[in-house]
Amino acid sequence: MTRVLVALVAAEPKGIPTPRLLKIAAFGGGEEHHVRQLKRLIEDLNTAGWDIRNTAPPGQTAVYRAFAGDNRLRLTLTPAQQAELARAALIAGDSEFAERAGIEGTRAEPIPELRTAQRAGQDDALDKVLYALERRCRLRFVYKQRHRVVHPHFVYPGTSGWHLVGHEDGSEKDKRFVTDRMSAVRVDLPRTAHPRHEPFRDELDPLTWGVDEPVDVTVETTPEHRNQVETLLGTPSYHEVDDDVVRLTIRVTHRSAFRNRVYELGPRVSVLGPESIRSELLAELESFLD
């Protein structure tokens, strides 16, 4: 197992064909038995938290690659716990979390537990919505006695239960649907849903309230965290990309709400200016230490 793992890591990114990997493994017995042993060994390594995949086209000799990644979640959490974590990430609007974390089942097929979790029988609509978010599927369902075709964006908890936010065909803006009130839910093929272009903003979001004199604030983040920053801080009026840095200019009308969102984002965002906003942030942070 150690020889195979070391060889796969050293062979990145080309990978190693099955015949060569069999020689490295040095199994005993017949050739057919060797292949079965190798497959079991690969399965054991993946179960242990590694990410080893066959990248050869169907019908050709398998070529295995060891993909780099953080396997701490797979080593620490049980499969059921991993599925619940992936489910929570989907609810939070991060449809790619499971793949980034290397949670089992996300690469070649959907995560079965996302659709057959303990609450699946009680909330079939929510499970189908989560599956659609995971695969970027268009949704069809009946809501308020009308047939709807919706491109899902994310879900969030509300006073009436789970709310789906998405764009309905024929509508000019995003809409919200309570999953408990959805019926006859059907999921279209993967990648049939249109991407979300603008962050959803609840009209009750305090960040949009005109409490203070408007001020344009410049923040800095990375391409990886840009969507999350825009979702929490609002749609920028200006942006520029410089290598691996993204700078956004955001109109702020509620400074206290803005500071709270910056604290929530933590190291994923830096406030560059103006100095008045930076001074307020520093003063409030220092007051927490008293």
mmCIF file with all atom_site columns, C-alpha atoms in Angstrom, residues 45-236:
data_model
loop_
_atom_site.group_PDB
_atom_site.id
_atom_site.type_symbol
_atom_site.label_atom_id
_atom_site.label_alt_id
_atom_site.label_comp_id
_atom_site.label_asym_id
_atom_site.label_entity_id
_atom_site.label_seq_id
_atom_site.pdbx_PDB_ins_code
_atom_site.Cartn_x
_atom_site.Cartn_y
_atom_site.Cartn_z
_atom_site.occupancy
_atom_site.B_iso_or_equiv
_atom_site.pdbx_formal_charge
_atom_site.auth_seq_id
_atom_site.auth_comp_id
_atom_site.auth_asym_id
_atom_site.auth_atom_id
_atom_site.pdbx_PDB_model_num
ATOM 1   C CA . LEU A 1 45  ? -6.791  4.017  0.231   1.00 0.00 ? 45  LEU A CA 1
ATOM 2   C CA . ASN A 1 46  ? -9.872  6.053  -0.733  1.00 0.00 ? 46  ASN A CA 1
ATOM 3   C CA . THR A 1 47  ? -11.673 4.820  2.369   1.00 0.00 ? 47  THR A CA 1
ATOM 4   C CA . ALA A 1 48  ? -8.693  5.993  4.407   1.00 0.00 ? 48  ALA A CA 1
ATOM 5   C CA . GLY A 1 49  ? -9.151  9.509  3.043   1.00 0.00 ? 49  GLY A CA 1
ATOM 6   C CA . TRP A 1 50  ? -7.065  9.616  -0.133  1.00 0.00 ? 50  TRP A CA 1
ATOM 7   C CA . ASP A 1 51  ? -8.446  10.668 -3.520  1.00 0.00 ? 51  ASP A CA 1
ATOM 8   C CA . ILE A 1 52  ? -7.300  8.133  -6.120  1.00 0.00 ? 52  ILE A CA 1
ATOM 9   C CA . ARG A 1 53  ? -9.206  7.904  -9.400  1.00 0.00 ? 53  ARG A CA 1
ATOM 10  C CA . ASN A 1 54  ? -9.032  6.146  -12.739 1.00 0.00 ? 54  ASN A CA 1
ATOM 11  C CA . THR A 1 55  ? -8.709  8.931  -15.345 1.00 0.00 ? 55  THR A CA 1
ATOM 12  C CA . ALA A 1 56  ? -8.616  6.738  -18.471 1.00 0.00 ? 56  ALA A CA 1
ATOM 13  C CA . PRO A 1 57  ? -11.578 6.843  -20.896 1.00 0.00 ? 57  PRO A CA 1
ATOM 14  C CA . PRO A 1 58  ? -14.075 3.935  -20.673 1.00 0.00 ? 58  PRO A CA 1
ATOM 15  C CA . GLY A 1 59  ? -12.815 0.768  -22.343 1.00 0.00 ? 59  GLY A CA 1
ATOM 16  C CA . GLN A 1 60  ? -9.133  1.658  -22.027 1.00 0.00 ? 60  GLN A CA 1
ATOM 17  C CA . THR A 1 61  ? -6.505  0.452  -19.562 1.00 0.00 ? 61  THR A CA 1
ATOM 18  C CA . ALA A 1 62  ? -6.996  2.164  -16.224 1.00 0.00 ? 62  ALA A CA 1
ATOM 19  C CA . VAL A 1 63  ? -4.623  5.017  -15.359 1.00 0.00 ? 63  VAL A CA 1
ATOM 20  C CA . TYR A 1 64  ? -4.712  5.942  -11.668 1.00 0.00 ? 64  TYR A CA 1
ATOM 21  C CA . ARG A 1 65  ? -3.974  9.397  -10.273 1.00 0.00 ? 65  ARG A CA 1
ATOM 22  C CA . ALA A 1 66  ? -3.646  10.592 -6.682  1.00 0.00 ? 66  ALA A CA 1
ATOM 23  C CA . PHE A 1 67  ? -5.314  14.001 -6.516  1.00 0.00 ? 67  PHE A CA 1
ATOM 24  C CA . ALA A 1 68  ? -4.006  16.442 -3.954  1.00 0.00 ? 68  ALA A CA 1
ATOM 25  C CA . GLY A 1 69  ? -6.390  17.674 -1.277  1.00 0.00 ? 69  GLY A CA 1
ATOM 26  C CA . ASP A 1 70  ? -7.147  18.056 2.405   1.00 0.00 ? 70  ASP A CA 1
ATOM 27  C CA . ASN A 1 71  ? -8.322  14.653 3.630   1.00 0.00 ? 71  ASN A CA 1
ATOM 28  C CA . ARG A 1 72  ? -8.775  15.568 7.294   1.00 0.00 ? 72  ARG A CA 1
ATOM 29  C CA . LEU A 1 73  ? -12.576 15.679 7.056   1.00 0.00 ? 73  LEU A CA 1
ATOM 30  C CA . ARG A 1 74  ? -12.729 12.254 5.439   1.00 0.00 ? 74  ARG A CA 1
ATOM 31  C CA . LEU A 1 75  ? -10.429 10.842 8.113   1.00 0.00 ? 75  LEU A CA 1
ATOM 32  C CA . THR A 1 76  ? -12.240 12.476 11.037  1.00 0.00 ? 76  THR A CA 1
ATOM 33  C CA . LEU A 1 77  ? -15.926 12.162 10.093  1.00 0.00 ? 77  LEU A CA 1
ATOM 34  C CA . THR A 1 78  ? -18.017 9.084  9.390   1.00 0.00 ? 78  THR A CA 1
ATOM 35  C CA . PRO A 1 79  ? -19.720 8.828  5.951   1.00 0.00 ? 79  PRO A CA 1
ATOM 36  C CA . ALA A 1 80  ? -23.047 9.824  7.551   1.00 0.00 ? 80  ALA A CA 1
ATOM 37  C CA . GLN A 1 81  ? -21.443 12.856 9.187   1.00 0.00 ? 81  GLN A CA 1
ATOM 38  C CA . GLN A 1 82  ? -19.778 13.831 5.915   1.00 0.00 ? 82  GLN A CA 1
ATOM 39  C CA . ALA A 1 83  ? -23.138 13.644 4.135   1.00 0.00 ? 83  ALA A CA 1
ATOM 40  C CA . GLU A 1 84  ? -24.789 15.863 6.734   1.00 0.00 ? 84  GLU A CA 1
ATOM 41  C CA . LEU A 1 85  ? -21.933 18.359 6.450   1.00 0.00 ? 85  LEU A CA 1
ATOM 42  C CA . ALA A 1 86  ? -22.316 18.428 2.660   1.00 0.00 ? 86  ALA A CA 1
ATOM 43  C CA . ARG A 1 87  ? -26.052 18.856 3.106   1.00 0.00 ? 87  ARG A CA 1
ATOM 44  C CA . ALA A 1 88  ? -25.476 21.842 5.411   1.00 0.00 ? 88  ALA A CA 1
ATOM 45  C CA . ALA A 1 89  ? -23.094 23.380 2.868   1.00 0.00 ? 89  ALA A CA 1
ATOM 46  C CA . LEU A 1 90  ? -25.734 23.086 0.154   1.00 0.00 ? 90  LEU A CA 1
ATOM 47  C CA . ILE A 1 91  ? -28.264 24.747 2.433   1.00 0.00 ? 91  ILE A CA 1
ATOM 48  C CA . ALA A 1 92  ? -25.753 27.548 3.013   1.00 0.00 ? 92  ALA A CA 1
ATOM 49  C CA . GLY A 1 93  ? -25.422 28.032 -0.750  1.00 0.00 ? 93  GLY A CA 1
ATOM 50  C CA . ASP A 1 94  ? -22.024 26.391 -1.289  1.00 0.00 ? 94  ASP A CA 1
ATOM 51  C CA . SER A 1 95  ? -22.748 23.701 -3.887  1.00 0.00 ? 95  SER A CA 1
ATOM 52  C CA . GLU A 1 96  ? -19.047 22.924 -4.428  1.00 0.00 ? 96  GLU A CA 1
ATOM 53  C CA . PHE A 1 97  ? -18.045 22.392 -0.784  1.00 0.00 ? 97  PHE A CA 1
ATOM 54  C CA . ALA A 1 98  ? -18.362 18.593 -0.894  1.00 0.00 ? 98  ALA A CA 1
ATOM 55  C CA . GLU A 1 99  ? -16.110 18.319 -3.941  1.00 0.00 ? 99  GLU A CA 1
ATOM 56  C CA . ARG A 1 100 ? -13.510 20.678 -2.470  1.00 0.00 ? 100 ARG A CA 1
ATOM 57  C CA . ALA A 1 101 ? -13.518 18.684 0.776   1.00 0.00 ? 101 ALA A CA 1
ATOM 58  C CA . GLY A 1 102 ? -13.258 15.398 -1.124  1.00 0.00 ? 102 GLY A CA 1
ATOM 59  C CA . ILE A 1 103 ? -16.380 13.977 0.501   1.00 0.00 ? 103 ILE A CA 1
ATOM 60  C CA . GLU A 1 104 ? -17.073 10.531 -0.910  1.00 0.00 ? 104 GLU A CA 1
ATOM 61  C CA . GLY A 1 105 ? -19.534 10.245 -3.761  1.00 0.00 ? 105 GLY A CA 1
ATOM 62  C CA . THR A 1 106 ? -19.323 13.785 -5.124  1.00 0.00 ? 106 THR A CA 1
ATOM 63  C CA . ARG A 1 107 ? -16.943 13.085 -7.991  1.00 0.00 ? 107 ARG A CA 1
ATOM 64  C CA . ALA A 1 108 ? -18.646 10.378 -10.008 1.00 0.00 ? 108 ALA A CA 1
ATOM 65  C CA . GLU A 1 109 ? -22.197 10.294 -8.628  1.00 0.00 ? 109 GLU A CA 1
ATOM 66  C CA . PRO A 1 110 ? -24.492 12.229 -6.299  1.00 0.00 ? 110 PRO A CA 1
ATOM 67  C CA . ILE A 1 111 ? -24.230 11.747 -2.551  1.00 0.00 ? 111 ILE A CA 1
ATOM 68  C CA . PRO A 1 112 ? -27.001 9.246  -1.796  1.00 0.00 ? 112 PRO A CA 1
ATOM 69  C CA . GLU A 1 113 ? -27.306 10.404 1.816   1.00 0.00 ? 113 GLU A CA 1
ATOM 70  C CA . LEU A 1 114 ? -28.211 13.914 0.660   1.00 0.00 ? 114 LEU A CA 1
ATOM 71  C CA . ARG A 1 115 ? -31.444 12.503 -0.675  1.00 0.00 ? 115 ARG A CA 1
ATOM 72  C CA . THR A 1 116 ? -31.984 9.673  1.806   1.00 0.00 ? 116 THR A CA 1
ATOM 73  C CA . ALA A 1 117 ? -31.040 11.360 5.065   1.00 0.00 ? 117 ALA A CA 1
ATOM 74  C CA . GLN A 1 118 ? -33.111 10.762 8.173   1.00 0.00 ? 118 GLN A CA 1
ATOM 75  C CA . ARG A 1 119 ? -35.505 13.584 7.240   1.00 0.00 ? 119 ARG A CA 1
ATOM 76  C CA . ALA A 1 120 ? -35.922 12.480 3.626   1.00 0.00 ? 120 ALA A CA 1
ATOM 77  C CA . GLY A 1 121 ? -39.328 10.919 4.154   1.00 0.00 ? 121 GLY A CA 1
ATOM 78  C CA . GLN A 1 122 ? -40.530 14.011 6.002   1.00 0.00 ? 122 GLN A CA 1
ATOM 79  C CA . ASP A 1 123 ? -39.305 16.597 3.479   1.00 0.00 ? 123 ASP A CA 1
ATOM 80  C CA . ASP A 1 124 ? -39.005 15.059 0.044   1.00 0.00 ? 124 ASP A CA 1
ATOM 81  C CA . ALA A 1 125 ? -39.204 18.466 -1.666  1.00 0.00 ? 125 ALA A CA 1
ATOM 82  C CA . LEU A 1 126 ? -36.206 19.811 0.282   1.00 0.00 ? 126 LEU A CA 1
ATOM 83  C CA . ASP A 1 127 ? -34.127 16.749 -0.595  1.00 0.00 ? 127 ASP A CA 1
ATOM 84  C CA . LYS A 1 128 ? -34.938 17.166 -4.278  1.00 0.00 ? 128 LYS A CA 1
ATOM 85  C CA . VAL A 1 129 ? -34.082 20.861 -4.065  1.00 0.00 ? 129 VAL A CA 1
ATOM 86  C CA . LEU A 1 130 ? -30.716 20.035 -2.476  1.00 0.00 ? 130 LEU A CA 1
ATOM 87  C CA . TYR A 1 131 ? -30.033 17.433 -5.158  1.00 0.00 ? 131 TYR A CA 1
ATOM 88  C CA . ALA A 1 132 ? -30.892 20.047 -7.824  1.00 0.00 ? 132 ALA A CA 1
ATOM 89  C CA . LEU A 1 133 ? -28.512 22.540 -6.197  1.00 0.00 ? 133 LEU A CA 1
ATOM 90  C CA . GLU A 1 134 ? -25.749 19.941 -6.100  1.00 0.00 ? 134 GLU A CA 1
ATOM 91  C CA . ARG A 1 135 ? -26.157 19.110 -9.795  1.00 0.00 ? 135 ARG A CA 1
ATOM 92  C CA . ARG A 1 136 ? -27.390 22.523 -11.018 1.00 0.00 ? 136 ARG A CA 1
ATOM 93  C CA . CYS A 1 137 ? -30.670 21.021 -12.186 1.00 0.00 ? 137 CYS A CA 1
ATOM 94  C CA . ARG A 1 138 ? -33.773 22.902 -13.218 1.00 0.00 ? 138 ARG A CA 1
ATOM 95  C CA . LEU A 1 139 ? -36.797 22.243 -10.981 1.00 0.00 ? 139 LEU A CA 1
ATOM 96  C CA . ARG A 1 140 ? -40.447 21.763 -11.935 1.00 0.00 ? 140 ARG A CA 1
ATOM 97  C CA . PHE A 1 141 ? -43.157 21.845 -9.274  1.00 0.00 ? 141 PHE A CA 1
ATOM 98  C CA . VAL A 1 142 ? -46.642 23.053 -8.378  1.00 0.00 ? 142 VAL A CA 1
ATOM 99  C CA . TYR A 1 143 ? -46.813 26.070 -6.064  1.00 0.00 ? 143 TYR A CA 1
ATOM 100 C CA . LYS A 1 144 ? -50.010 27.952 -5.185  1.00 0.00 ? 144 LYS A CA 1
ATOM 101 C CA . GLN A 1 145 ? -51.857 25.846 -7.766  1.00 0.00 ? 145 GLN A CA 1
ATOM 102 C CA . ARG A 1 146 ? -49.516 26.922 -10.562 1.00 0.00 ? 146 ARG A CA 1
ATOM 103 C CA . HIS A 1 147 ? -46.922 24.880 -12.430 1.00 0.00 ? 147 HIS A CA 1
ATOM 104 C CA . ARG A 1 148 ? -43.475 26.454 -12.018 1.00 0.00 ? 148 ARG A CA 1
ATOM 105 C CA . VAL A 1 149 ? -40.138 26.031 -13.784 1.00 0.00 ? 149 VAL A CA 1
ATOM 106 C CA . VAL A 1 150 ? -37.384 27.336 -11.510 1.00 0.00 ? 150 VAL A CA 1
ATOM 107 C CA . HIS A 1 151 ? -33.593 27.609 -11.681 1.00 0.00 ? 151 HIS A CA 1
ATOM 108 C CA . PRO A 1 152 ? -32.508 27.103 -8.027  1.00 0.00 ? 152 PRO A CA 1
ATOM 109 C CA . HIS A 1 153 ? -29.882 29.333 -6.393  1.00 0.00 ? 153 HIS A CA 1
ATOM 110 C CA . PHE A 1 154 ? -29.842 28.401 -2.695  1.00 0.00 ? 154 PHE A CA 1
ATOM 111 C CA . VAL A 1 155 ? -32.047 27.624 0.315   1.00 0.00 ? 155 VAL A CA 1
ATOM 112 C CA . TYR A 1 156 ? -32.217 29.179 3.754   1.00 0.00 ? 156 TYR A CA 1
ATOM 113 C CA . PRO A 1 157 ? -34.266 28.636 6.943   1.00 0.00 ? 157 PRO A CA 1
ATOM 114 C CA . GLY A 1 158 ? -37.191 30.966 7.610   1.00 0.00 ? 158 GLY A CA 1
ATOM 115 C CA . THR A 1 159 ? -40.184 31.279 9.920   1.00 0.00 ? 159 THR A CA 1
ATOM 116 C CA . SER A 1 160 ? -42.277 29.120 7.554   1.00 0.00 ? 160 SER A CA 1
ATOM 117 C CA . GLY A 1 161 ? -39.633 26.426 7.070   1.00 0.00 ? 161 GLY A CA 1
ATOM 118 C CA . TRP A 1 162 ? -37.012 26.080 4.352   1.00 0.00 ? 162 TRP A CA 1
ATOM 119 C CA . HIS A 1 163 ? -37.135 28.672 1.583   1.00 0.00 ? 163 HIS A CA 1
ATOM 120 C CA . LEU A 1 164 ? -35.884 28.065 -1.946  1.00 0.00 ? 164 LEU A CA 1
ATOM 121 C CA . VAL A 1 165 ? -34.524 31.126 -3.760  1.00 0.00 ? 165 VAL A CA 1
ATOM 122 C CA . GLY A 1 166 ? -34.434 30.785 -7.509  1.00 0.00 ? 166 GLY A CA 1
ATOM 123 C CA . HIS A 1 167 ? -35.330 32.349 -10.843 1.00 0.00 ? 167 HIS A CA 1
ATOM 124 C CA . GLU A 1 168 ? -38.666 31.289 -12.309 1.00 0.00 ? 168 GLU A CA 1
ATOM 125 C CA . ASP A 1 169 ? -38.976 31.183 -16.077 1.00 0.00 ? 169 ASP A CA 1
ATOM 126 C CA . GLY A 1 170 ? -40.882 34.270 -17.230 1.00 0.00 ? 170 GLY A CA 1
ATOM 127 C CA . SER A 1 171 ? -40.093 36.314 -14.124 1.00 0.00 ? 171 SER A CA 1
ATOM 128 C CA . GLU A 1 172 ? -37.912 39.415 -14.036 1.00 0.00 ? 172 GLU A CA 1
ATOM 129 C CA . LYS A 1 173 ? -36.465 38.781 -10.555 1.00 0.00 ? 173 LYS A CA 1
ATOM 130 C CA . ASP A 1 174 ? -35.661 35.960 -8.163  1.00 0.00 ? 174 ASP A CA 1
ATOM 131 C CA . LYS A 1 175 ? -38.472 34.470 -6.103  1.00 0.00 ? 175 LYS A CA 1
ATOM 132 C CA . ARG A 1 176 ? -38.797 32.564 -2.837  1.00 0.00 ? 176 ARG A CA 1
ATOM 133 C CA . PHE A 1 177 ? -40.709 29.320 -2.386  1.00 0.00 ? 177 PHE A CA 1
ATOM 134 C CA . VAL A 1 178 ? -41.411 27.479 0.883   1.00 0.00 ? 178 VAL A CA 1
ATOM 135 C CA . THR A 1 179 ? -40.381 23.863 0.248   1.00 0.00 ? 179 THR A CA 1
ATOM 136 C CA . ASP A 1 180 ? -43.205 22.518 2.453   1.00 0.00 ? 180 ASP A CA 1
ATOM 137 C CA . ARG A 1 181 ? -45.697 24.088 0.039   1.00 0.00 ? 181 ARG A CA 1
ATOM 138 C CA . MET A 1 182 ? -44.119 22.643 -3.106  1.00 0.00 ? 182 MET A CA 1
ATOM 139 C CA . SER A 1 183 ? -45.784 19.576 -4.651  1.00 0.00 ? 183 SER A CA 1
ATOM 140 C CA . ALA A 1 184 ? -45.198 17.302 -7.644  1.00 0.00 ? 184 ALA A CA 1
ATOM 141 C CA . VAL A 1 185 ? -41.517 18.233 -7.557  1.00 0.00 ? 185 VAL A CA 1
ATOM 142 C CA . ARG A 1 186 ? -39.503 16.987 -10.531 1.00 0.00 ? 186 ARG A CA 1
ATOM 143 C CA . VAL A 1 187 ? -35.780 17.445 -11.198 1.00 0.00 ? 187 VAL A CA 1
ATOM 144 C CA . ASP A 1 188 ? -34.424 17.978 -14.724 1.00 0.00 ? 188 ASP A CA 1
ATOM 145 C CA . LEU A 1 189 ? -31.049 16.785 -15.985 1.00 0.00 ? 189 LEU A CA 1
ATOM 146 C CA . PRO A 1 190 ? -27.810 18.132 -14.457 1.00 0.00 ? 190 PRO A CA 1
ATOM 147 C CA . ARG A 1 191 ? -26.589 21.564 -15.620 1.00 0.00 ? 191 ARG A CA 1
ATOM 148 C CA . THR A 1 192 ? -29.996 22.601 -16.997 1.00 0.00 ? 192 THR A CA 1
ATOM 149 C CA . ALA A 1 193 ? -30.300 25.417 -14.431 1.00 0.00 ? 193 ALA A CA 1
ATOM 150 C CA . HIS A 1 194 ? -29.042 28.886 -15.282 1.00 0.00 ? 194 HIS A CA 1
ATOM 151 C CA . PRO A 1 195 ? -26.287 30.276 -12.985 1.00 0.00 ? 195 PRO A CA 1
ATOM 152 C CA . ARG A 1 196 ? -27.064 33.035 -10.502 1.00 0.00 ? 196 ARG A CA 1
ATOM 153 C CA . HIS A 1 197 ? -25.627 36.324 -11.745 1.00 0.00 ? 197 HIS A CA 1
ATOM 154 C CA . GLU A 1 198 ? -26.558 38.663 -8.880  1.00 0.00 ? 198 GLU A CA 1
ATOM 155 C CA . PRO A 1 199 ? -26.436 37.937 -5.133  1.00 0.00 ? 199 PRO A CA 1
ATOM 156 C CA . PHE A 1 200 ? -29.903 37.554 -3.619  1.00 0.00 ? 200 PHE A CA 1
ATOM 157 C CA . ARG A 1 201 ? -30.738 40.370 -1.243  1.00 0.00 ? 201 ARG A CA 1
ATOM 158 C CA . ASP A 1 202 ? -33.689 40.138 1.150   1.00 0.00 ? 202 ASP A CA 1
ATOM 159 C CA . GLU A 1 203 ? -35.601 43.407 1.324   1.00 0.00 ? 203 GLU A CA 1
ATOM 160 C CA . LEU A 1 204 ? -35.397 43.101 5.124   1.00 0.00 ? 204 LEU A CA 1
ATOM 161 C CA . ASP A 1 205 ? -31.604 42.868 5.057   1.00 0.00 ? 205 ASP A CA 1
ATOM 162 C CA . PRO A 1 206 ? -30.318 45.627 7.398   1.00 0.00 ? 206 PRO A CA 1
ATOM 163 C CA . LEU A 1 207 ? -27.300 46.119 5.143   1.00 0.00 ? 207 LEU A CA 1
ATOM 164 C CA . THR A 1 208 ? -29.620 47.852 2.654   1.00 0.00 ? 208 THR A CA 1
ATOM 165 C CA . TRP A 1 209 ? -31.158 50.245 5.182   1.00 0.00 ? 209 TRP A CA 1
ATOM 166 C CA . GLY A 1 210 ? -30.342 53.953 4.769   1.00 0.00 ? 210 GLY A CA 1
ATOM 167 C CA . VAL A 1 211 ? -29.148 54.524 8.325   1.00 0.00 ? 211 VAL A CA 1
ATOM 168 C CA . ASP A 1 212 ? -25.915 56.395 7.556   1.00 0.00 ? 212 ASP A CA 1
ATOM 169 C CA . GLU A 1 213 ? -24.657 58.732 4.873   1.00 0.00 ? 213 GLU A CA 1
ATOM 170 C CA . PRO A 1 214 ? -23.730 56.597 1.829   1.00 0.00 ? 214 PRO A CA 1
ATOM 171 C CA . VAL A 1 215 ? -20.011 55.897 1.450   1.00 0.00 ? 215 VAL A CA 1
ATOM 172 C CA . ASP A 1 216 ? -18.105 53.836 -1.107  1.00 0.00 ? 216 ASP A CA 1
ATOM 173 C CA . VAL A 1 217 ? -15.916 51.257 0.624   1.00 0.00 ? 217 VAL A CA 1
ATOM 174 C CA . THR A 1 218 ? -13.121 49.354 -1.120  1.00 0.00 ? 218 THR A CA 1
ATOM 175 C CA . VAL A 1 219 ? -12.491 45.789 0.009   1.00 0.00 ? 219 VAL A CA 1
ATOM 176 C CA . GLU A 1 220 ? -10.033 43.161 -1.153  1.00 0.00 ? 220 GLU A CA 1
ATOM 177 C CA . THR A 1 221 ? -10.518 39.415 -1.416  1.00 0.00 ? 221 THR A CA 1
ATOM 178 C CA . THR A 1 222 ? -9.502  36.445 -3.581  1.00 0.00 ? 222 THR A CA 1
ATOM 179 C CA . PRO A 1 223 ? -11.303 34.927 -6.589  1.00 0.00 ? 223 PRO A CA 1
ATOM 180 C CA . GLU A 1 224 ? -12.115 31.913 -4.411  1.00 0.00 ? 224 GLU A CA 1
ATOM 181 C CA . HIS A 1 225 ? -14.042 34.007 -1.883  1.00 0.00 ? 225 HIS A CA 1
ATOM 182 C CA . ARG A 1 226 ? -15.434 36.685 -4.208  1.00 0.00 ? 226 ARG A CA 1
ATOM 183 C CA . ASN A 1 227 ? -18.962 35.229 -4.460  1.00 0.00 ? 227 ASN A CA 1
ATOM 184 C CA . GLN A 1 228 ? -19.228 34.876 -0.698  1.00 0.00 ? 228 GLN A CA 1
ATOM 185 C CA . VAL A 1 229 ? -18.008 38.439 -0.139  1.00 0.00 ? 229 VAL A CA 1
ATOM 186 C CA . GLU A 1 230 ? -20.503 39.835 -2.658  1.00 0.00 ? 230 GLU A CA 1
ATOM 187 C CA . THR A 1 231 ? -23.319 37.783 -1.139  1.00 0.00 ? 231 THR A CA 1
ATOM 188 C CA . LEU A 1 232 ? -22.663 39.176 2.345   1.00 0.00 ? 232 LEU A CA 1
ATOM 189 C CA . LEU A 1 233 ? -21.564 42.737 1.523   1.00 0.00 ? 233 LEU A CA 1
ATOM 190 C CA . GLY A 1 234 ? -23.667 43.446 -1.564  1.00 0.00 ? 234 GLY A CA 1
ATOM 191 C CA . THR A 1 235 ? -23.220 43.898 -5.295  1.00 0.00 ? 235 THR A CA 1
ATOM 192 C CA . PRO A 1 236 ? -20.162 46.079 -6.024  1.00 0.00 ? 236 PRO A CA 1
#
